[in-house]
PDB file of C-alpha atoms in Angstrom:
ATOM      1  CA  MET F  28       0.000   0.000   0.000  1.00  0.00           C
ATOM      2  CA  ASP F  29       1.112   3.524  -0.691  1.00  0.00           C
ATOM      3  CA  HIS F  30       2.288   5.406   2.356  1.00  0.00           C
ATOM      4  CA  TYR F  31       1.318   8.974   3.125  1.00  0.00           C
ATOM      5  CA  LEU F  32       2.637  11.454   5.634  1.00  0.00           C
ATOM      6  CA  ARG F  33       1.030  14.655   6.737  1.00  0.00           C
ATOM      7  CA  CYS F  34       3.393  17.609   6.799  1.00  0.00           C
ATOM      8  CA  PRO F  35       2.880  19.466  10.116  1.00  0.00           C
ATOM      9  CA  ALA F  36       4.723  22.557   8.924  1.00  0.00           C
ATOM     10  CA  CYS F  37       2.408  23.188   5.963  1.00  0.00           C
ATOM     11  CA  THR F  38      -0.076  26.000   6.428  1.00  0.00           C
ATOM     12  CA  ASN F  39      -2.563  28.182   4.542  1.00  0.00           C
ATOM     13  CA  SER F  40      -3.956  26.646   1.336  1.00  0.00           C
ATOM     14  CA  MET F  41      -1.758  23.525   1.601  1.00  0.00           C
ATOM     15  CA  ASP F  42      -2.379  22.318   5.130  1.00  0.00           C
ATOM     16  CA  LYS F  43      -1.058  18.873   4.336  1.00  0.00           C
ATOM     17  CA  ILE F  44       1.255  17.275   1.850  1.00  0.00           C
ATOM     18  CA  ALA F  45       0.873  13.617   0.926  1.00  0.00           C
ATOM     19  CA  PHE F  46       3.240  11.721  -1.340  1.00  0.00           C
ATOM     20  CA  ARG F  47       2.947   8.274  -2.802  1.00  0.00           C
ATOM     21  CA  LYS F  48       5.777   5.899  -2.029  1.00  0.00           C
ATOM     22  CA  ALA F  49       8.160   5.750  -4.976  1.00  0.00           C
ATOM     23  CA  PRO F  50       9.123   2.486  -6.651  1.00  0.00           C
ATOM     24  CA  VAL F  51      12.384   0.877  -5.550  1.00  0.00           C
ATOM     25  CA  PHE F  52      15.195   1.540  -8.015  1.00  0.00           C
ATOM     26  CA  ARG F  53      18.059  -0.947  -8.216  1.00  0.00           C
ATOM     27  CA  ASN F  54      21.544  -0.791  -9.705  1.00  0.00           C
ATOM     28  CA  ALA F  55      22.294  -2.356 -13.035  1.00  0.00           C
ATOM     29  CA  TYR F  56      24.610  -5.364 -12.944  1.00  0.00           C
ATOM     30  CA  GLU F  57      27.675  -3.407 -14.084  1.00  0.00           C
ATOM     31  CA  CYS F  58      27.434  -0.803 -11.297  1.00  0.00           C
ATOM     32  CA  SER F  59      30.118  -0.757  -8.625  1.00  0.00           C
ATOM     33  CA  SER F  60      28.659  -1.649  -5.260  1.00  0.00           C
ATOM     34  CA  SER F  61      27.952   0.994  -2.639  1.00  0.00           C
ATOM     35  CA  THR F  62      26.915  -0.428   0.702  1.00  0.00           C
ATOM     36  CA  LEU F  63      27.390   2.682   2.849  1.00  0.00           C
ATOM     37  CA  GLY F  64      29.242   0.518   5.313  1.00  0.00           C
ATOM     38  CA  LYS F  65      32.329   1.756   7.097  1.00  0.00           C
ATOM     39  CA  SER F  66      32.994   4.564   4.622  1.00  0.00           C
ATOM     40  CA  GLY F  67      29.413   5.876   4.669  1.00  0.00           C
ATOM     41  CA  VAL F  68      29.059   9.211   2.904  1.00  0.00           C
ATOM     42  CA  CYS F  69      32.791   9.052   2.119  1.00  0.00           C
ATOM     43  CA  ASP F  70      32.342   6.039  -0.163  1.00  0.00           C
ATOM     44  CA  PRO F  71      34.287   6.967  -3.341  1.00  0.00           C
ATOM     45  CA  SER F  72      31.768   5.230  -5.603  1.00  0.00           C
ATOM     46  CA  LEU F  73      28.980   7.655  -4.685  1.00  0.00           C
ATOM     47  CA  VAL F  74      27.523  10.424  -6.833  1.00  0.00           C
ATOM     48  CA  HIS F  75      26.758  13.366  -4.528  1.00  0.00           C
ATOM     49  CA  VAL F  76      23.709  15.562  -5.183  1.00  0.00           C
ATOM     50  CA  ALA F  77      22.661  18.565  -3.083  1.00  0.00           C
ATOM     51  CA  ILE F  78      19.075  19.884  -3.115  1.00  0.00           C
ATOM     52  CA  THR F  79      17.207  22.213  -0.762  1.00  0.00           C
ATOM     53  CA  LEU F  80      14.005  21.104   0.962  1.00  0.00           C
ATOM     54  CA  ASP F  81      11.328  23.517   2.099  1.00  0.00           C
ATOM     55  CA  VAL F  82       7.549  23.323   2.306  1.00  0.00           C
ATOM     56  CA  GLU F  83       6.847  25.647  -0.626  1.00  0.00           C
ATOM     57  CA  TYR F  84       9.045  23.762  -3.105  1.00  0.00           C
ATOM     58  CA  LEU F  85       8.903  20.307  -1.538  1.00  0.00           C
ATOM     59  CA  ARG F  86       6.746  18.897  -4.299  1.00  0.00           C
ATOM     60  CA  GLY F  87       9.352  19.974  -6.829  1.00  0.00           C
ATOM     61  CA  SER F  88      12.237  18.527  -4.806  1.00  0.00           C
ATOM     62  CA  ILE F  89      10.510  15.149  -4.506  1.00  0.00           C
ATOM     63  CA  ALA F  90       9.877  15.083  -8.262  1.00  0.00           C
ATOM     64  CA  ALA F  91      13.529  15.973  -8.931  1.00  0.00           C
ATOM     65  CA  VAL F  92      14.752  13.088  -6.776  1.00  0.00           C
ATOM     66  CA  HIS F  93      12.282  10.723  -8.446  1.00  0.00           C
ATOM     67  CA  SER F  94      13.509  11.716 -11.908  1.00  0.00           C
ATOM     68  CA  ILE F  95      17.161  11.230 -10.944  1.00  0.00           C
ATOM     69  CA  LEU F  96      16.523   7.726  -9.609  1.00  0.00           C
ATOM     70  CA  GLN F  97      14.364   6.720 -12.549  1.00  0.00           C
ATOM     71  CA  HIS F  98      16.973   7.628 -15.168  1.00  0.00           C
ATOM     72  CA  SER F  99      20.087   6.520 -13.294  1.00  0.00           C
ATOM     73  CA  LYS F 100      21.798   3.270 -14.264  1.00  0.00           C
ATOM     74  CA  CYS F 101      23.200   3.106 -10.715  1.00  0.00           C
ATOM     75  CA  PRO F 102      20.526   4.738  -8.521  1.00  0.00           C
ATOM     76  CA  GLU F 103      21.808   3.047  -5.357  1.00  0.00           C
ATOM     77  CA  ASN F 104      25.096   4.902  -5.824  1.00  0.00           C
ATOM     78  CA  VAL F 105      23.483   8.337  -5.657  1.00  0.00           C
ATOM     79  CA  PHE F 106      23.718  10.076  -2.280  1.00  0.00           C
ATOM     80  CA  PHE F 107      21.458  13.065  -1.633  1.00  0.00           C
ATOM     81  CA  HIS F 108      22.436  15.951   0.635  1.00  0.00           C
ATOM     82  CA  PHE F 109      19.252  17.806   1.604  1.00  0.00           C
ATOM     83  CA  LEU F 110      19.594  21.355   2.926  1.00  0.00           C
ATOM     84  CA  VAL F 111      16.776  22.453   5.240  1.00  0.00           C
ATOM     85  CA  SER F 112      15.880  25.381   7.456  1.00  0.00           C
ATOM     86  CA  GLU F 113      12.958  23.710   9.223  1.00  0.00           C
ATOM     87  CA  ASN F 114      12.319  20.430  10.979  1.00  0.00           C
ATOM     88  CA  GLY F 115       9.948  17.627  10.025  1.00  0.00           C
ATOM     89  CA  LEU F 116      10.892  16.982   6.400  1.00  0.00           C
ATOM     90  CA  GLU F 117      13.317  14.086   6.907  1.00  0.00           C
ATOM     91  CA  ASN F 118      10.589  11.570   7.769  1.00  0.00           C
ATOM     92  CA  LEU F 119       8.567  12.645   4.752  1.00  0.00           C
ATOM     93  CA  VAL F 120      11.515  11.957   2.437  1.00  0.00           C
ATOM     94  CA  ARG F 121      12.176   8.600   4.080  1.00  0.00           C
ATOM     95  CA  SER F 122       8.561   7.527   3.747  1.00  0.00           C
ATOM     96  CA  THR F 123       8.524   8.435   0.074  1.00  0.00           C
ATOM     97  CA  PHE F 124      11.926   6.894  -0.726  1.00  0.00           C
ATOM     98  CA  PRO F 125      12.451   4.190   1.954  1.00  0.00           C
ATOM     99  CA  GLU F 126      15.785   3.014   0.545  1.00  0.00           C
ATOM    100  CA  LEU F 127      17.219   6.380  -0.464  1.00  0.00           C
ATOM    101  CA  LYS F 128      20.767   7.214   0.602  1.00  0.00           C
ATOM    102  CA  PHE F 129      20.569  10.705   2.059  1.00  0.00           C
ATOM    103  CA  LYS F 130      21.456  13.031   4.897  1.00  0.00           C
ATOM    104  CA  VAL F 131      19.765  16.216   6.064  1.00  0.00           C
ATOM    105  CA  TYR F 132      21.819  19.317   6.870  1.00  0.00           C
ATOM    106  CA  PHE F 133      20.350  22.218   8.804  1.00  0.00           C
ATOM    107  CA  PHE F 134      21.123  25.629   7.328  1.00  0.00           C
ATOM    108  CA  ASP F 135      20.588  28.418   9.855  1.00  0.00           C
ATOM    109  CA  PRO F 136      18.771  31.315   8.112  1.00  0.00           C
ATOM    110  CA  GLU F 137      20.424  33.773  10.487  1.00  0.00           C
ATOM    111  CA  ARG F 138      23.786  32.943   8.941  1.00  0.00           C
ATOM    112  CA  VAL F 139      22.869  34.892   5.841  1.00  0.00           C
ATOM    113  CA  ARG F 140      19.735  36.920   6.621  1.00  0.00           C
ATOM    114  CA  SER F 141      21.577  40.184   7.333  1.00  0.00           C
ATOM    115  CA  LEU F 142      23.328  39.969   3.949  1.00  0.00           C
ATOM    116  CA  ILE F 143      20.202  39.450   1.809  1.00  0.00           C
ATOM    117  CA  SER F 144      18.927  42.369  -0.277  1.00  0.00           C
ATOM    118  CA  THR F 145      15.407  42.826  -1.593  1.00  0.00           C
ATOM    119  CA  SER F 146      14.848  41.346  -5.044  1.00  0.00           C
ATOM    120  CA  VAL F 147      12.451  41.496  -7.973  1.00  0.00           C
ATOM    121  CA  ARG F 148      10.607  38.455  -6.593  1.00  0.00           C
ATOM    122  CA  GLN F 149      10.125  37.680  -2.905  1.00  0.00           C
ATOM    123  CA  ALA F 150      10.902  33.986  -3.395  1.00  0.00           C
ATOM    124  CA  LEU F 151      14.441  34.988  -4.384  1.00  0.00           C
ATOM    125  CA  GLU F 152      14.971  36.562  -0.946  1.00  0.00           C
ATOM    126  CA  GLN F 153      14.500  33.353   1.064  1.00  0.00           C
ATOM    127  CA  PRO F 154      17.640  32.467   3.073  1.00  0.00           C
ATOM    128  CA  LEU F 155      17.576  28.847   1.875  1.00  0.00           C
ATOM    129  CA  ASN F 156      18.295  30.118  -1.660  1.00  0.00           C
ATOM    130  CA  TYR F 157      21.735  31.044  -0.359  1.00  0.00           C
ATOM    131  CA  ALA F 158      22.503  27.657   1.207  1.00  0.00           C
ATOM    132  CA  ARG F 159      24.373  26.656  -1.963  1.00  0.00           C
ATOM    133  CA  ASN F 160      27.028  29.226  -0.966  1.00  0.00           C
ATOM    134  CA  TYR F 161      27.813  27.146   2.127  1.00  0.00           C
ATOM    135  CA  LEU F 162      27.976  23.610   0.730  1.00  0.00           C
ATOM    136  CA  ALA F 163      31.722  23.449   1.321  1.00  0.00           C
ATOM    137  CA  ASP F 164      31.121  24.187   5.014  1.00  0.00           C
ATOM    138  CA  LEU F 165      28.024  22.033   5.487  1.00  0.00           C
ATOM    139  CA  LEU F 166      29.081  18.822   3.754  1.00  0.00           C
ATOM    140  CA  GLU F 167      31.682  16.427   5.106  1.00  0.00           C
ATOM    141  CA  PRO F 168      35.315  17.223   4.150  1.00  0.00           C
ATOM    142  CA  CYS F 169      35.547  13.855   2.375  1.00  0.00           C
ATOM    143  CA  VAL F 170      32.879  15.024  -0.103  1.00  0.00           C
ATOM    144  CA  ARG F 171      35.111  16.629  -2.697  1.00  0.00           C
ATOM    145  CA  ARG F 172      32.612  17.121  -5.500  1.00  0.00           C
ATOM    146  CA  VAL F 173      28.869  17.729  -5.541  1.00  0.00           C
ATOM    147  CA  ILE F 174      26.155  18.423  -8.082  1.00  0.00           C
ATOM    148  CA  TYR F 175      23.909  21.235  -6.883  1.00  0.00           C
ATOM    149  CA  LEU F 176      20.356  21.188  -8.278  1.00  0.00           C
ATOM    150  CA  ASP F 177      17.406  23.523  -7.843  1.00  0.00           C
ATOM    151  CA  SER F 178      14.041  22.131  -6.747  1.00  0.00           C
ATOM    152  CA  ASP F 179      12.130  23.047  -9.921  1.00  0.00           C
ATOM    153  CA  LEU F 180      13.702  20.662 -12.400  1.00  0.00           C
ATOM    154  CA  VAL F 181      13.696  17.066 -13.577  1.00  0.00           C
ATOM    155  CA  LEU F 182      16.375  14.948 -15.234  1.00  0.00           C
ATOM    156  CA  VAL F 183      15.634  12.823 -18.267  1.00  0.00           C
ATOM    157  CA  ASP F 184      19.153  11.401 -18.508  1.00  0.00           C
ATOM    158  CA  ASP F 185      21.629   9.543 -16.297  1.00  0.00           C
ATOM    159  CA  ILE F 186      23.079  11.892 -13.685  1.00  0.00           C
ATOM    160  CA  SER F 187      26.384   9.983 -13.759  1.00  0.00           C
ATOM    161  CA  LYS F 188      27.072  11.652 -17.115  1.00  0.00           C
ATOM    162  CA  LEU F 189      26.845  15.066 -15.461  1.00  0.00           C
ATOM    163  CA  TRP F 190      28.896  13.822 -12.499  1.00  0.00           C
ATOM    164  CA  SER F 191      31.758  12.714 -14.753  1.00  0.00           C
ATOM    165  CA  THR F 192      32.110  16.164 -16.337  1.00  0.00           C
ATOM    166  CA  SER F 193      35.698  17.355 -16.342  1.00  0.00           C
ATOM    167  CA  LEU F 194      36.155  20.734 -14.663  1.00  0.00           C
ATOM    168  CA  GLY F 195      39.811  21.057 -15.604  1.00  0.00           C
ATOM    169  CA  LYS F 196      41.342  23.668 -13.327  1.00  0.00           C
ATOM    170  CA  LYS F 197      38.003  25.369 -12.640  1.00  0.00           C
ATOM    171  CA  THR F 198      36.044  25.212  -9.394  1.00  0.00           C
ATOM    172  CA  ILE F 199      32.546  25.053 -10.874  1.00  0.00           C
ATOM    173  CA  GLY F 200      31.025  23.793 -14.082  1.00  0.00           C
ATOM    174  CA  ALA F 201      27.720  24.958 -15.573  1.00  0.00           C
ATOM    175  CA  PRO F 202      26.135  25.606 -18.963  1.00  0.00           C
ATOM    176  CA  GLU F 203      27.119  29.123 -20.058  1.00  0.00           C
ATOM    177  CA  TYR F 204      25.025  31.490 -22.177  1.00  0.00           C
ATOM    178  CA  CYS F 205      27.433  33.970 -23.705  1.00  0.00           C
ATOM    179  CA  HIS F 206      24.820  35.415 -26.082  1.00  0.00           C
ATOM    180  CA  ALA F 207      22.857  36.809 -23.121  1.00  0.00           C
ATOM    181  CA  ASN F 208      23.164  40.499 -22.275  1.00  0.00           C
ATOM    182  CA  PHE F 209      25.486  40.179 -19.299  1.00  0.00           C
ATOM    183  CA  THR F 210      25.308  43.877 -18.387  1.00  0.00           C
ATOM    184  CA  LYS F 211      21.646  43.593 -17.351  1.00  0.00           C
ATOM    185  CA  TYR F 212      22.533  41.548 -14.276  1.00  0.00           C
ATOM    186  CA  PHE F 213      24.113  44.613 -12.655  1.00  0.00           C
ATOM    187  CA  THR F 214      23.040  48.199 -12.239  1.00  0.00           C
ATOM    188  CA  GLU F 215      24.303  51.326 -13.990  1.00  0.00           C
ATOM    189  CA  TYR F 216      25.909  52.305 -10.683  1.00  0.00           C
ATOM    190  CA  PHE F 217      27.939  49.086 -10.760  1.00  0.00           C
ATOM    191  CA  TRP F 218      29.141  49.557 -14.331  1.00  0.00           C
ATOM    192  CA  SER F 219      29.938  53.251 -13.819  1.00  0.00           C
ATOM    193  CA  ASP F 220      32.374  52.587 -10.970  1.00  0.00           C
ATOM    194  CA  HIS F 221      35.555  50.787 -11.997  1.00  0.00           C
ATOM    195  CA  LYS F 222      36.213  49.592  -8.471  1.00  0.00           C
ATOM    196  CA  PHE F 223      33.181  47.353  -8.998  1.00  0.00           C
ATOM    197  CA  SER F 224      33.151  46.610 -12.735  1.00  0.00           C
ATOM    198  CA  GLY F 225      36.913  46.126 -12.754  1.00  0.00           C
ATOM    199  CA  VAL F 226      36.347  42.714 -11.167  1.00  0.00           C
ATOM    200  CA  PHE F 227      35.709  41.430 -14.694  1.00  0.00           C
ATOM    201  CA  SER F 228      38.951  42.821 -16.136  1.00  0.00           C
ATOM    202  CA  GLY F 229      40.829  40.079 -17.944  1.00  0.00           C
ATOM    203  CA  ARG F 230      37.776  37.826 -17.833  1.00  0.00           C
ATOM    204  CA  ASN F 231      35.219  37.013 -20.520  1.00  0.00           C
ATOM    205  CA  PRO F 232      32.133  36.841 -18.306  1.00  0.00           C
ATOM    206  CA  CYS F 233      29.065  34.944 -19.477  1.00  0.00           C
ATOM    207  CA  TYR F 234      25.730  34.372 -17.778  1.00  0.00           C
ATOM    208  CA  PHE F 235      25.213  30.956 -16.186  1.00  0.00           C
ATOM    209  CA  ASN F 236      22.288  29.647 -14.176  1.00  0.00           C
ATOM    210  CA  THR F 237      23.225  28.604 -10.629  1.00  0.00           C
ATOM    211  CA  GLY F 238      20.407  26.040 -10.450  1.00  0.00           C
ATOM    212  CA  VAL F 239      22.602  23.373 -12.056  1.00  0.00           C
ATOM    213  CA  MET F 240      26.265  23.312 -11.063  1.00  0.00           C
ATOM    214  CA  VAL F 241      29.024  20.770 -10.660  1.00  0.00           C
ATOM    215  CA  ILE F 242      31.229  22.031  -7.823  1.00  0.00           C
ATOM    216  CA  ASP F 243      34.759  21.021  -6.865  1.00  0.00           C
ATOM    217  CA  LEU F 244      34.411  21.418  -3.110  1.00  0.00           C
ATOM    218  CA  SER F 245      38.112  20.829  -2.492  1.00  0.00           C
ATOM    219  CA  LYS F 246      39.038  23.854  -4.609  1.00  0.00           C
ATOM    220  CA  TRP F 247      36.178  25.867  -3.136  1.00  0.00           C
ATOM    221  CA  ARG F 248      37.459  25.232   0.382  1.00  0.00           C
ATOM    222  CA  ARG F 249      41.060  25.927  -0.598  1.00  0.00           C
ATOM    223  CA  PHE F 250      40.264  29.353  -2.070  1.00  0.00           C
ATOM    224  CA  GLY F 251      37.540  30.307   0.435  1.00  0.00           C
ATOM    225  CA  TYR F 252      34.917  31.230  -2.138  1.00  0.00           C
ATOM    226  CA  THR F 253      32.140  31.463   0.446  1.00  0.00           C
ATOM    227  CA  ARG F 254      33.854  34.520   1.921  1.00  0.00           C
ATOM    228  CA  HIS F 255      34.230  36.050  -1.564  1.00  0.00           C
ATOM    229  CA  ILE F 256      30.481  35.710  -2.174  1.00  0.00           C
ATOM    230  CA  GLU F 257      29.662  37.147   1.251  1.00  0.00           C
ATOM    231  CA  ARG F 258      31.929  40.115   0.555  1.00  0.00           C
ATOM    232  CA  TRP F 259      29.939  41.071  -2.545  1.00  0.00           C
ATOM    233  CA  MET F 260      26.655  40.639  -0.691  1.00  0.00           C
ATOM    234  CA  ASP F 261      27.970  42.988   1.997  1.00  0.00           C
ATOM    235  CA  ILE F 262      29.016  45.534  -0.642  1.00  0.00           C
ATOM    236  CA  GLN F 263      25.489  45.397  -2.066  1.00  0.00           C
ATOM    237  CA  LYS F 264      24.034  46.147   1.376  1.00  0.00           C
ATOM    238  CA  THR F 265      26.434  48.943   2.322  1.00  0.00           C
ATOM    239  CA  SER F 266      26.928  50.796  -0.993  1.00  0.00           C
ATOM    240  CA  PRO F 267      25.096  54.135  -1.503  1.00  0.00           C
ATOM    241  CA  SER F 268      23.291  52.527  -4.460  1.00  0.00           C
ATOM    242  CA  ARG F 269      22.526  48.936  -5.360  1.00  0.00           C
ATOM    243  CA  ILE F 270      24.974  47.074  -7.593  1.00  0.00           C
ATOM    244  CA  TYR F 271      22.435  44.402  -8.642  1.00  0.00           C
ATOM    245  CA  GLU F 272      18.684  43.675  -8.453  1.00  0.00           C
ATOM    246  CA  LEU F 273      18.343  39.881  -8.482  1.00  0.00           C
ATOM    247  CA  GLY F 274      18.819  37.582  -5.485  1.00  0.00           C
ATOM    248  CA  SER F 275      21.545  34.971  -5.071  1.00  0.00           C
ATOM    249  CA  LEU F 276      22.717  34.896  -8.716  1.00  0.00           C
ATOM    250  CA  PRO F 277      24.754  38.144  -9.053  1.00  0.00           C
ATOM    251  CA  PRO F 278      27.264  37.367  -6.263  1.00  0.00           C
ATOM    252  CA  PHE F 279      27.980  34.051  -8.000  1.00  0.00           C
ATOM    253  CA  LEU F 280      28.505  35.872 -11.301  1.00  0.00           C
ATOM    254  CA  LEU F 281      30.840  38.354  -9.649  1.00  0.00           C
ATOM    255  CA  VAL F 282      33.029  35.583  -8.276  1.00  0.00           C
ATOM    256  CA  PHE F 283      32.887  33.000 -11.066  1.00  0.00           C
ATOM    257  CA  ALA F 284      31.667  34.477 -14.392  1.00  0.00           C
ATOM    258  CA  GLY F 285      34.407  34.016 -16.964  1.00  0.00           C
ATOM    259  CA  GLN F 286      35.993  31.305 -14.834  1.00  0.00           C
ATOM    260  CA  VAL F 287      33.441  28.526 -15.320  1.00  0.00           C
ATOM    261  CA  SER F 288      34.057  25.175 -16.967  1.00  0.00           C
ATOM    262  CA  PRO F 289      31.363  25.100 -19.672  1.00  0.00           C
ATOM    263  CA  ILE F 290      28.939  22.174 -19.615  1.00  0.00           C
ATOM    264  CA  LYS F 291      26.704  21.245 -22.551  1.00  0.00           C
ATOM    265  CA  HIS F 292      23.448  23.192 -22.687  1.00  0.00           C
ATOM    266  CA  ARG F 293      21.454  19.963 -22.665  1.00  0.00           C
ATOM    267  CA  TRP F 294      22.091  19.860 -18.882  1.00  0.00           C
ATOM    268  CA  ASN F 295      20.067  22.991 -18.175  1.00  0.00           C
ATOM    269  CA  GLN F 296      17.108  23.681 -20.407  1.00  0.00           C
ATOM    270  CA  HIS F 297      16.239  26.596 -18.136  1.00  0.00           C
ATOM    271  CA  GLY F 298      13.619  29.341 -18.186  1.00  0.00           C
ATOM    272  CA  LEU F 299      10.606  27.027 -18.509  1.00  0.00           C
ATOM    273  CA  GLY F 300       8.916  28.884 -15.642  1.00  0.00           C
ATOM    274  CA  GLY F 301       8.811  32.078 -17.683  1.00  0.00           C
ATOM    275  CA  ASP F 302      10.156  35.405 -16.469  1.00  0.00           C
ATOM    276  CA  ASN F 303      10.381  36.505 -12.848  1.00  0.00           C
ATOM    277  CA  VAL F 304       7.105  38.475 -13.009  1.00  0.00           C
ATOM    278  CA  ARG F 305       4.529  36.925 -15.355  1.00  0.00           C
ATOM    279  CA  GLY F 306       5.713  33.311 -15.498  1.00  0.00           C
ATOM    280  CA  SER F 307       4.570  32.974 -19.102  1.00  0.00           C
ATOM    281  CA  CYS F 308       4.963  29.778 -21.111  1.00  0.00           C
ATOM    282  CA  ARG F 309       8.272  29.079 -22.816  1.00  0.00           C
ATOM    283  CA  ASP F 310       9.506  26.664 -25.472  1.00  0.00           C
ATOM    284  CA  LEU F 311      12.589  24.464 -25.287  1.00  0.00           C
ATOM    285  CA  HIS F 312      15.874  25.796 -26.575  1.00  0.00           C
ATOM    286  CA  PRO F 313      17.061  24.035 -29.739  1.00  0.00           C
ATOM    287  CA  GLY F 314      19.105  20.895 -29.225  1.00  0.00           C
ATOM    288  CA  PRO F 315      19.098  17.713 -27.116  1.00  0.00           C
ATOM    289  CA  VAL F 316      17.699  17.695 -23.581  1.00  0.00           C
ATOM    290  CA  SER F 317      19.021  15.978 -20.450  1.00  0.00           C
ATOM    291  CA  LEU F 318      17.521  18.285 -17.814  1.00  0.00           C
ATOM    292  CA  LEU F 319      14.361  20.428 -17.814  1.00  0.00           C
ATOM    293  CA  HIS F 320      14.421  23.446 -15.514  1.00  0.00           C
ATOM    294  CA  TRP F 321      11.367  25.549 -14.624  1.00  0.00           C
ATOM    295  CA  SER F 322      13.390  28.578 -13.480  1.00  0.00           C
ATOM    296  CA  GLY F 323      11.309  31.755 -13.389  1.00  0.00           C
ATOM    297  CA  SER F 324       8.124  32.481 -11.482  1.00  0.00           C
ATOM    298  CA  GLY F 325       5.870  29.809 -13.016  1.00  0.00           C
ATOM    299  CA  LYS F 326       6.103  26.356 -11.436  1.00  0.00           C
ATOM    300  CA  PRO F 327       4.647  23.287 -13.171  1.00  0.00           C
ATOM    301  CA  TRP F 328       2.862  21.865 -10.110  1.00  0.00           C
ATOM    302  CA  LEU F 329       1.015  25.141  -9.505  1.00  0.00           C
ATOM    303  CA  ARG F 330      -0.001  25.522 -13.138  1.00  0.00           C
ATOM    304  CA  LEU F 331      -1.138  21.897 -13.347  1.00  0.00           C
ATOM    305  CA  ASP F 332      -3.229  22.275 -10.200  1.00  0.00           C
ATOM    306  CA  SER F 333      -4.820  25.454 -11.544  1.00  0.00           C
ATOM    307  CA  LYS F 334      -5.804  23.619 -14.759  1.00  0.00           C
ATOM    308  CA  GLN F 335      -3.819  26.221 -16.726  1.00  0.00           C
ATOM    309  CA  PRO F 336      -0.611  24.350 -17.543  1.00  0.00           C
ATOM    310  CA  CYS F 337       1.935  25.271 -20.151  1.00  0.00           C
ATOM    311  CA  PRO F 338       2.553  22.586 -22.790  1.00  0.00           C
ATOM    312  CA  LEU F 339       5.939  21.595 -21.362  1.00  0.00           C
ATOM    313  CA  ASP F 340       4.518  21.109 -17.855  1.00  0.00           C
ATOM    314  CA  SER F 341       3.304  17.705 -19.056  1.00  0.00           C
ATOM    315  CA  LEU F 342       6.965  16.621 -19.114  1.00  0.00           C
ATOM    316  CA  TRP F 343       7.241  17.291 -15.373  1.00  0.00           C
ATOM    317  CA  ALA F 344       3.982  15.553 -14.405  1.00  0.00           C
ATOM    318  CA  PRO F 345       5.180  11.901 -14.683  1.00  0.00           C
ATOM    319  CA  TYR F 346       7.660  12.481 -11.829  1.00  0.00           C
ATOM    320  CA  ASP F 347       5.109  14.068  -9.507  1.00  0.00           C
ATOM    321  CA  LEU F 348       4.425  11.861  -6.469  1.00  0.00           C
ATOM    322  CA  TYR F 349       2.025  14.268  -4.783  1.00  0.00           C
ATOM    323  CA  GLY F 350      -1.408  13.111  -3.662  1.00  0.00           C
ATOM    324  CA  GLN F 351      -3.164   9.856  -2.965  1.00  0.00           C
ATOM    325  CA  SER F 352      -3.709   7.269  -5.655  1.00  0.00           C
ATOM    326  CA  THR F 353      -7.220   6.158  -6.453  1.00  0.00           C
TER     327      THR F 353
END
């Protein structure tokens, strides 16, 4: 029988969340074994994936995990690192995925709250959005590489292919979009003052979406990139005028743009949630697809529930485990 768990933290229009128990996914014969015995999370055969969990986006996170397991040749070798700022979600994950390898890490919102600036969309101001900045501190030192994924996406390919991406000498890898107007991510005040804009001197900065990143945590720790990001967030708060308008993205661009190992665009078909205001429907970018990402204000589960879905939302629906079966 399917198992359901009421979420005590859910309020307002969603006073409970119920998920069906996912199927059990087993490794293919050729997979190396991962028993999580003595080495535990330090097992070198593991693929490490970090995702945030919160009540508002929980349905998306569960669907993302489901999609990863379904398309992985070695699903038992995937270890999930869930970042939370509230209690009560661990049991829900365990009831939905009884055999999932995972650990929950508490991210204290107060660690970053004083550095957060207002943004074009309130959801972008939530402290948990900034937890990705602290993965090198939160995860065990033996975890030297991690794939960070947003909660509003699904994979339709084997995550081990993304895991095996070579970063060369770079600290992070992500699909880059060099045709995008990079100047729009920062204000006129930023570009008019060389002490700010000069950070890009000698670099060829391109936009990249921080919702899909492969991160070399060893290099991150060695160079202290968390402090670099915090420094730019502090500059944003203390400058006479703002240097950017969006939430957690611009500090990442300031530190890494132009120094990113490019990953194929198929690994982040982003923007399917529309823009940050209207959330209008979008089409896929040309080319093959390994990951569908509903970045923007429109989320597929909300549009499906409202009976006003976009055409591509039907590609997310098969991974949705929300609700009781009939």
